[in-house]
Each structure stands twice: as C-alpha cells, then as structure tokens.
mmCIF file of N, CA and C in Angstrom:
data_model
loop_
_atom_site.group_PDB
_atom_site.id
_atom_site.type_symbol
_atom_site.label_atom_id
_atom_site.label_comp_id
_atom_site.label_asym_id
_atom_site.label_seq_id
_atom_site.Cartn_x
_atom_site.Cartn_y
_atom_site.Cartn_z
ATOM 1 N N SER A 1 16.461 4.910 -5.580
ATOM 2 C CA SER A 1 16.123 6.276 -5.222
ATOM 3 C C SER A 1 14.637 6.374 -4.871
ATOM 4 N N ASP A 2 14.270 7.461 -4.242
ATOM 5 C CA ASP A 2 12.869 7.654 -3.855
ATOM 6 C C ASP A 2 11.974 7.769 -5.086
ATOM 7 N N ASN A 3 12.465 8.407 -6.150
ATOM 8 C CA ASN A 3 11.671 8.520 -7.377
ATOM 9 C C ASN A 3 11.406 7.154 -8.004
ATOM 10 N N GLU A 4 12.428 6.276 -7.981
ATOM 11 C CA GLU A 4 12.250 4.933 -8.526
ATOM 12 C C GLU A 4 11.245 4.153 -7.688
ATOM 13 N N PHE A 5 11.329 4.304 -6.360
ATOM 14 C CA PHE A 5 10.397 3.642 -5.456
ATOM 15 C C PHE A 5 8.968 4.124 -5.724
ATOM 16 N N GLN A 6 8.799 5.445 -5.878
ATOM 17 C CA GLN A 6 7.484 6.022 -6.181
ATOM 18 C C GLN A 6 6.947 5.468 -7.502
ATOM 19 N N ALA A 7 7.807 5.390 -8.502
ATOM 20 C CA ALA A 7 7.390 4.892 -9.809
ATOM 21 C C ALA A 7 6.955 3.430 -9.720
ATOM 22 N N LYS A 8 7.705 2.619 -8.952
ATOM 23 C CA LYS A 8 7.343 1.212 -8.772
ATOM 24 C C LYS A 8 6.002 1.106 -8.049
ATOM 25 N N LEU A 9 5.847 1.905 -7.000
ATOM 26 C CA LEU A 9 4.575 1.885 -6.270
ATOM 27 C C LEU A 9 3.417 2.289 -7.175
ATOM 28 N N ARG A 10 3.615 3.307 -7.991
ATOM 29 C CA ARG A 10 2.550 3.775 -8.889
ATOM 30 C C ARG A 10 2.168 2.681 -9.870
ATOM 31 N N SER A 11 3.156 2.001 -10.448
ATOM 32 C CA SER A 11 2.824 0.953 -11.417
ATOM 33 C C SER A 11 2.081 -0.190 -10.738
ATOM 34 N N VAL A 12 2.494 -0.560 -9.543
ATOM 35 C CA VAL A 12 1.808 -1.621 -8.798
ATOM 36 C C VAL A 12 0.394 -1.173 -8.431
ATOM 37 N N PHE A 13 0.275 0.068 -7.956
ATOM 38 C CA PHE A 13 -1.028 0.616 -7.581
ATOM 39 C C PHE A 13 -1.980 0.614 -8.775
ATOM 40 N N ASP A 14 -1.491 1.065 -9.922
ATOM 41 C CA ASP A 14 -2.332 1.136 -11.112
ATOM 42 C C ASP A 14 -2.791 -0.242 -11.569
ATOM 43 N N ILE A 15 -1.932 -1.244 -11.451
ATOM 44 C CA ILE A 15 -2.312 -2.612 -11.809
ATOM 45 C C ILE A 15 -3.385 -3.124 -10.850
ATOM 46 N N ALA A 16 -3.199 -2.850 -9.557
ATOM 47 C CA ALA A 16 -4.155 -3.328 -8.548
ATOM 48 C C ALA A 16 -5.494 -2.618 -8.636
ATOM 49 N N ASP A 17 -5.483 -1.386 -9.097
ATOM 50 C CA ASP A 17 -6.711 -0.599 -9.209
ATOM 51 C C ASP A 17 -7.472 -1.038 -10.460
ATOM 52 N N VAL A 18 -8.003 -2.253 -10.389
ATOM 53 C CA VAL A 18 -8.595 -2.917 -11.549
ATOM 54 C C VAL A 18 -9.724 -2.093 -12.162
ATOM 55 N N ASP A 19 -10.547 -1.473 -11.327
ATOM 56 C CA ASP A 19 -11.691 -0.728 -11.857
ATOM 57 C C ASP A 19 -11.349 0.713 -12.243
ATOM 58 N N GLY A 20 -10.089 1.114 -12.056
ATOM 59 C CA GLY A 20 -9.660 2.441 -12.457
ATOM 60 C C GLY A 20 -10.244 3.561 -11.617
ATOM 61 N N SER A 21 -10.666 3.239 -10.403
ATOM 62 C CA SER A 21 -11.318 4.231 -9.547
ATOM 63 C C SER A 21 -10.343 5.194 -8.877
ATOM 64 N N GLY A 22 -9.046 4.861 -8.930
ATOM 65 C CA GLY A 22 -8.063 5.690 -8.235
ATOM 66 C C GLY A 22 -7.885 5.296 -6.783
ATOM 67 N N ALA A 23 -8.481 4.167 -6.397
ATOM 68 C CA ALA A 23 -8.355 3.666 -5.030
ATOM 69 C C ALA A 23 -8.370 2.141 -5.070
ATOM 70 N N VAL A 24 -7.813 1.535 -4.019
ATOM 71 C CA VAL A 24 -7.799 0.073 -3.929
ATOM 72 C C VAL A 24 -8.481 -0.381 -2.646
ATOM 73 N N SER A 25 -9.068 -1.567 -2.716
ATOM 74 C CA SER A 25 -9.733 -2.169 -1.570
ATOM 75 C C SER A 25 -8.724 -2.984 -0.761
ATOM 76 N N THR A 26 -9.177 -3.537 0.352
ATOM 77 C CA THR A 26 -8.304 -4.365 1.186
ATOM 78 C C THR A 26 -7.782 -5.571 0.411
ATOM 79 N N SER A 27 -8.632 -6.239 -0.348
ATOM 80 C CA SER A 27 -8.179 -7.406 -1.102
ATOM 81 C C SER A 27 -7.191 -7.006 -2.194
ATOM 82 N N GLU A 28 -7.430 -5.873 -2.838
ATOM 83 C CA GLU A 28 -6.482 -5.376 -3.830
ATOM 84 C C GLU A 28 -5.162 -5.024 -3.146
ATOM 85 N N MET A 29 -5.235 -4.477 -1.935
ATOM 86 C CA MET A 29 -4.037 -4.129 -1.164
ATOM 87 C C MET A 29 -3.194 -5.370 -0.869
ATOM 88 N N ALA A 30 -3.845 -6.474 -0.522
ATOM 89 C CA ALA A 30 -3.115 -7.716 -0.235
ATOM 90 C C ALA A 30 -2.340 -8.191 -1.458
ATOM 91 N N SER A 31 -2.985 -8.161 -2.619
ATOM 92 C CA SER A 31 -2.314 -8.564 -3.855
ATOM 93 C C SER A 31 -1.174 -7.616 -4.198
ATOM 94 N N MET A 32 -1.424 -6.337 -3.991
ATOM 95 C CA MET A 32 -0.448 -5.313 -4.327
ATOM 96 C C MET A 32 0.804 -5.427 -3.460
ATOM 97 N N THR A 33 0.637 -5.568 -2.155
ATOM 98 C CA THR A 33 1.807 -5.650 -1.287
ATOM 99 C C THR A 33 2.603 -6.911 -1.572
ATOM 100 N N ALA A 34 1.923 -8.005 -1.865
ATOM 101 C CA ALA A 34 2.623 -9.244 -2.201
ATOM 102 C C ALA A 34 3.480 -9.058 -3.439
ATOM 103 N N SER A 35 2.984 -8.297 -4.415
ATOM 104 C CA SER A 35 3.734 -8.099 -5.651
ATOM 105 C C SER A 35 4.958 -7.201 -5.449
ATOM 106 N N THR A 36 4.995 -6.432 -4.355
ATOM 107 C CA THR A 36 6.174 -5.626 -4.061
ATOM 108 C C THR A 36 7.161 -6.386 -3.178
ATOM 109 N N GLY A 37 6.815 -7.634 -2.840
ATOM 110 C CA GLY A 37 7.695 -8.444 -2.012
ATOM 111 C C GLY A 37 7.414 -8.309 -0.526
ATOM 112 N N LEU A 38 6.387 -7.568 -0.165
ATOM 113 C CA LEU A 38 6.002 -7.413 1.231
ATOM 114 C C LEU A 38 4.791 -8.289 1.503
ATOM 115 N N THR A 39 4.836 -9.042 2.587
ATOM 116 C CA THR A 39 3.689 -9.870 2.939
ATOM 117 C C THR A 39 3.214 -9.490 4.333
ATOM 118 N N PHE A 40 1.911 -9.411 4.486
ATOM 119 C CA PHE A 40 1.307 -9.002 5.748
ATOM 120 C C PHE A 40 0.158 -9.941 6.082
ATOM 121 N N THR A 41 -0.114 -10.096 7.376
ATOM 122 C CA THR A 41 -1.273 -10.874 7.804
ATOM 123 C C THR A 41 -2.538 -10.078 7.513
ATOM 124 N N SER A 42 -3.682 -10.748 7.561
ATOM 125 C CA SER A 42 -4.942 -10.039 7.338
ATOM 126 C C SER A 42 -5.159 -8.974 8.399
ATOM 127 N N GLN A 43 -4.686 -9.235 9.624
ATOM 128 C CA GLN A 43 -4.805 -8.232 10.682
ATOM 129 C C GLN A 43 -3.936 -7.018 10.381
ATOM 130 N N GLN A 44 -2.726 -7.233 9.894
ATOM 131 C CA GLN A 44 -1.843 -6.119 9.541
ATOM 132 C C GLN A 44 -2.441 -5.302 8.398
ATOM 133 N N LEU A 45 -2.999 -5.990 7.400
ATOM 134 C CA LEU A 45 -3.630 -5.287 6.285
ATOM 135 C C LEU A 45 -4.819 -4.461 6.756
ATOM 136 N N ALA A 46 -5.645 -5.042 7.624
ATOM 137 C CA ALA A 46 -6.802 -4.314 8.143
ATOM 138 C C ALA A 46 -6.354 -3.085 8.918
ATOM 139 N N ALA A 47 -5.286 -3.220 9.700
ATOM 140 C CA ALA A 47 -4.768 -2.085 10.467
ATOM 141 C C ALA A 47 -4.231 -1.004 9.542
ATOM 142 N N MET A 48 -3.500 -1.416 8.497
ATOM 143 C CA MET A 48 -2.980 -0.449 7.535
ATOM 144 C C MET A 48 -4.112 0.278 6.827
ATOM 145 N N MET A 49 -5.123 -0.475 6.420
ATOM 146 C CA MET A 49 -6.241 0.142 5.717
ATOM 147 C C MET A 49 -6.968 1.138 6.612
ATOM 148 N N SER A 50 -7.216 0.761 7.860
ATOM 149 C CA SER A 50 -7.951 1.679 8.738
ATOM 150 C C SER A 50 -7.112 2.909 9.064
ATOM 151 N N GLU A 51 -5.799 2.726 9.185
ATOM 152 C CA GLU A 51 -4.895 3.851 9.444
ATOM 153 C C GLU A 51 -4.848 4.804 8.253
ATOM 154 N N ALA A 52 -4.820 4.237 7.058
ATOM 155 C CA ALA A 52 -4.650 5.046 5.851
ATOM 156 C C ALA A 52 -5.956 5.627 5.333
ATOM 157 N N ASP A 53 -7.051 4.961 5.630
ATOM 158 C CA ASP A 53 -8.346 5.345 5.052
ATOM 159 C C ASP A 53 -8.906 6.548 5.796
ATOM 160 N N THR A 54 -8.329 7.715 5.513
ATOM 161 C CA THR A 54 -8.671 8.927 6.258
ATOM 162 C C THR A 54 -10.094 9.405 5.983
ATOM 163 N N ASN A 55 -10.672 9.048 4.822
ATOM 164 C CA ASN A 55 -12.034 9.494 4.539
ATOM 165 C C ASN A 55 -13.089 8.444 4.889
ATOM 166 N N GLY A 56 -12.652 7.275 5.374
ATOM 167 C CA GLY A 56 -13.576 6.263 5.864
ATOM 168 C C GLY A 56 -14.381 5.533 4.805
ATOM 169 N N ASN A 57 -13.930 5.570 3.540
ATOM 170 C CA ASN A 57 -14.701 4.922 2.482
ATOM 171 C C ASN A 57 -14.326 3.459 2.266
ATOM 172 N N GLY A 58 -13.349 2.943 3.019
ATOM 173 C CA GLY A 58 -12.945 1.547 2.887
ATOM 174 C C GLY A 58 -11.918 1.286 1.813
ATOM 175 N N ASP A 59 -11.517 2.312 1.090
ATOM 176 C CA ASP A 59 -10.513 2.185 0.045
ATOM 177 C C ASP A 59 -9.323 3.093 0.346
ATOM 178 N N MET A 60 -8.221 2.844 -0.348
ATOM 179 C CA MET A 60 -7.001 3.615 -0.149
ATOM 180 C C MET A 60 -6.583 4.239 -1.466
ATOM 181 N N ASP A 61 -6.372 5.566 -1.462
ATOM 182 C CA ASP A 61 -5.891 6.213 -2.680
ATOM 183 C C ASP A 61 -4.362 6.132 -2.737
ATOM 184 N N PHE A 62 -3.770 6.634 -3.820
ATOM 185 C CA PHE A 62 -2.322 6.463 -4.003
ATOM 186 C C PHE A 62 -1.504 7.153 -2.924
ATOM 187 N N ALA A 63 -1.887 8.350 -2.525
ATOM 188 C CA ALA A 63 -1.141 9.058 -1.477
ATOM 189 C C ALA A 63 -1.194 8.286 -0.164
ATOM 190 N N GLU A 64 -2.372 7.776 0.178
ATOM 191 C CA GLU A 64 -2.520 6.968 1.393
ATOM 192 C C GLU A 64 -1.680 5.694 1.281
ATOM 193 N N PHE A 65 -1.731 5.063 0.121
ATOM 194 C CA PHE A 65 -0.982 3.833 -0.118
ATOM 195 C C PHE A 65 0.517 4.045 0.052
ATOM 196 N N THR A 66 1.039 5.103 -0.554
ATOM 197 C CA THR A 66 2.471 5.385 -0.478
ATOM 198 C C THR A 66 2.912 5.567 0.972
ATOM 199 N N LYS A 67 2.143 6.328 1.736
ATOM 200 C CA LYS A 67 2.459 6.575 3.138
ATOM 201 C C LYS A 67 2.488 5.271 3.933
ATOM 202 N N VAL A 68 1.498 4.436 3.721
ATOM 203 C CA VAL A 68 1.401 3.178 4.466
ATOM 204 C C VAL A 68 2.513 2.213 4.076
ATOM 205 N N ILE A 69 2.809 2.089 2.792
ATOM 206 C CA ILE A 69 3.857 1.160 2.353
ATOM 207 C C ILE A 69 5.216 1.597 2.890
ATOM 208 N N LYS A 70 5.503 2.884 2.842
ATOM 209 C CA LYS A 70 6.781 3.358 3.383
ATOM 210 C C LYS A 70 6.885 3.041 4.871
ATOM 211 N N HIS A 71 5.815 3.286 5.599
ATOM 212 C CA HIS A 71 5.797 3.009 7.044
ATOM 213 C C HIS A 71 5.937 1.507 7.299
ATOM 214 N N ALA A 72 5.181 0.698 6.565
ATOM 215 C CA ALA A 72 5.206 -0.753 6.757
ATOM 216 C C ALA A 72 6.547 -1.356 6.375
ATOM 217 N N SER A 73 7.163 -0.868 5.313
ATOM 218 C CA SER A 73 8.444 -1.425 4.896
ATOM 219 C C SER A 73 9.540 -1.081 5.899
ATOM 220 N N LYS A 74 9.459 0.088 6.527
ATOM 221 C CA LYS A 74 10.400 0.433 7.592
ATOM 222 C C LYS A 74 10.210 -0.486 8.799
ATOM 223 N N GLU A 75 8.956 -0.763 9.166
ATOM 224 C CA GLU A 75 8.677 -1.654 10.280
ATOM 225 C C GLU A 75 9.174 -3.062 9.976
ATOM 226 N N GLN A 76 8.933 -3.541 8.758
ATOM 227 C CA GLN A 76 9.350 -4.885 8.388
ATOM 228 C C GLN A 76 10.875 -4.981 8.392
ATOM 229 N N ALA A 77 11.558 -3.968 7.910
ATOM 230 C CA ALA A 77 13.021 -3.961 7.906
ATOM 231 C C ALA A 77 13.566 -3.981 9.327
ATOM 232 N N ALA A 78 12.887 -3.301 10.231
ATOM 233 C CA ALA A 78 13.307 -3.277 11.628
ATOM 234 C C ALA A 78 13.166 -4.632 12.291
ATOM 235 N N MET A 79 12.236 -5.450 11.818
ATOM 236 C CA MET A 79 12.005 -6.782 12.385
ATOM 237 C C MET A 79 12.994 -7.820 11.877
ATOM 238 N N GLU A 80 13.627 -7.535 10.744
ATOM 239 C CA GLU A 80 14.534 -8.519 10.135
ATOM 240 C C GLU A 80 15.907 -8.490 10.782
#
C-alpha cells in the first residue's frame, strides 16, 4: 500500500540522514536508493537531486525525496 511505501521510505530516509538535519546529500541519496533496491548512475542521481532540490541548497528533504523516488521507480519499472 502507499502508506507502507511511505513508511519504508521514511525509515530509509531517517537512516540516511546521518546528521539528523532533515535532509540528505547526493552521497546519502546514493546509499539510500541502493537500500530500497533501486540503483542509479551518478548522472541519474545528479539529475534527481537537481530536479528535487527546489531550494537550491544541494540537499533533499523528505517530501522532495518521496516525489523523486516515486517518479524514478515508475521510470525504472517502465524500462524493465
């Protein structure tokens, strides 16, 4: 269900957010997506980060992360 997916994303996000800032960096994003079973190239990660990073601070908050992962997982499923 969508609630279960959100809960899984939140737990992964919280683990990746090592400094507890409420946002993750590109390197944290790479580790996080790998732990959800999704793998992306560095170019794909950079594109996701720039797309999601609406405030331009170089980090992604949970709302941005959720939006990007949902979009990326749909794209990856379409490629399979």
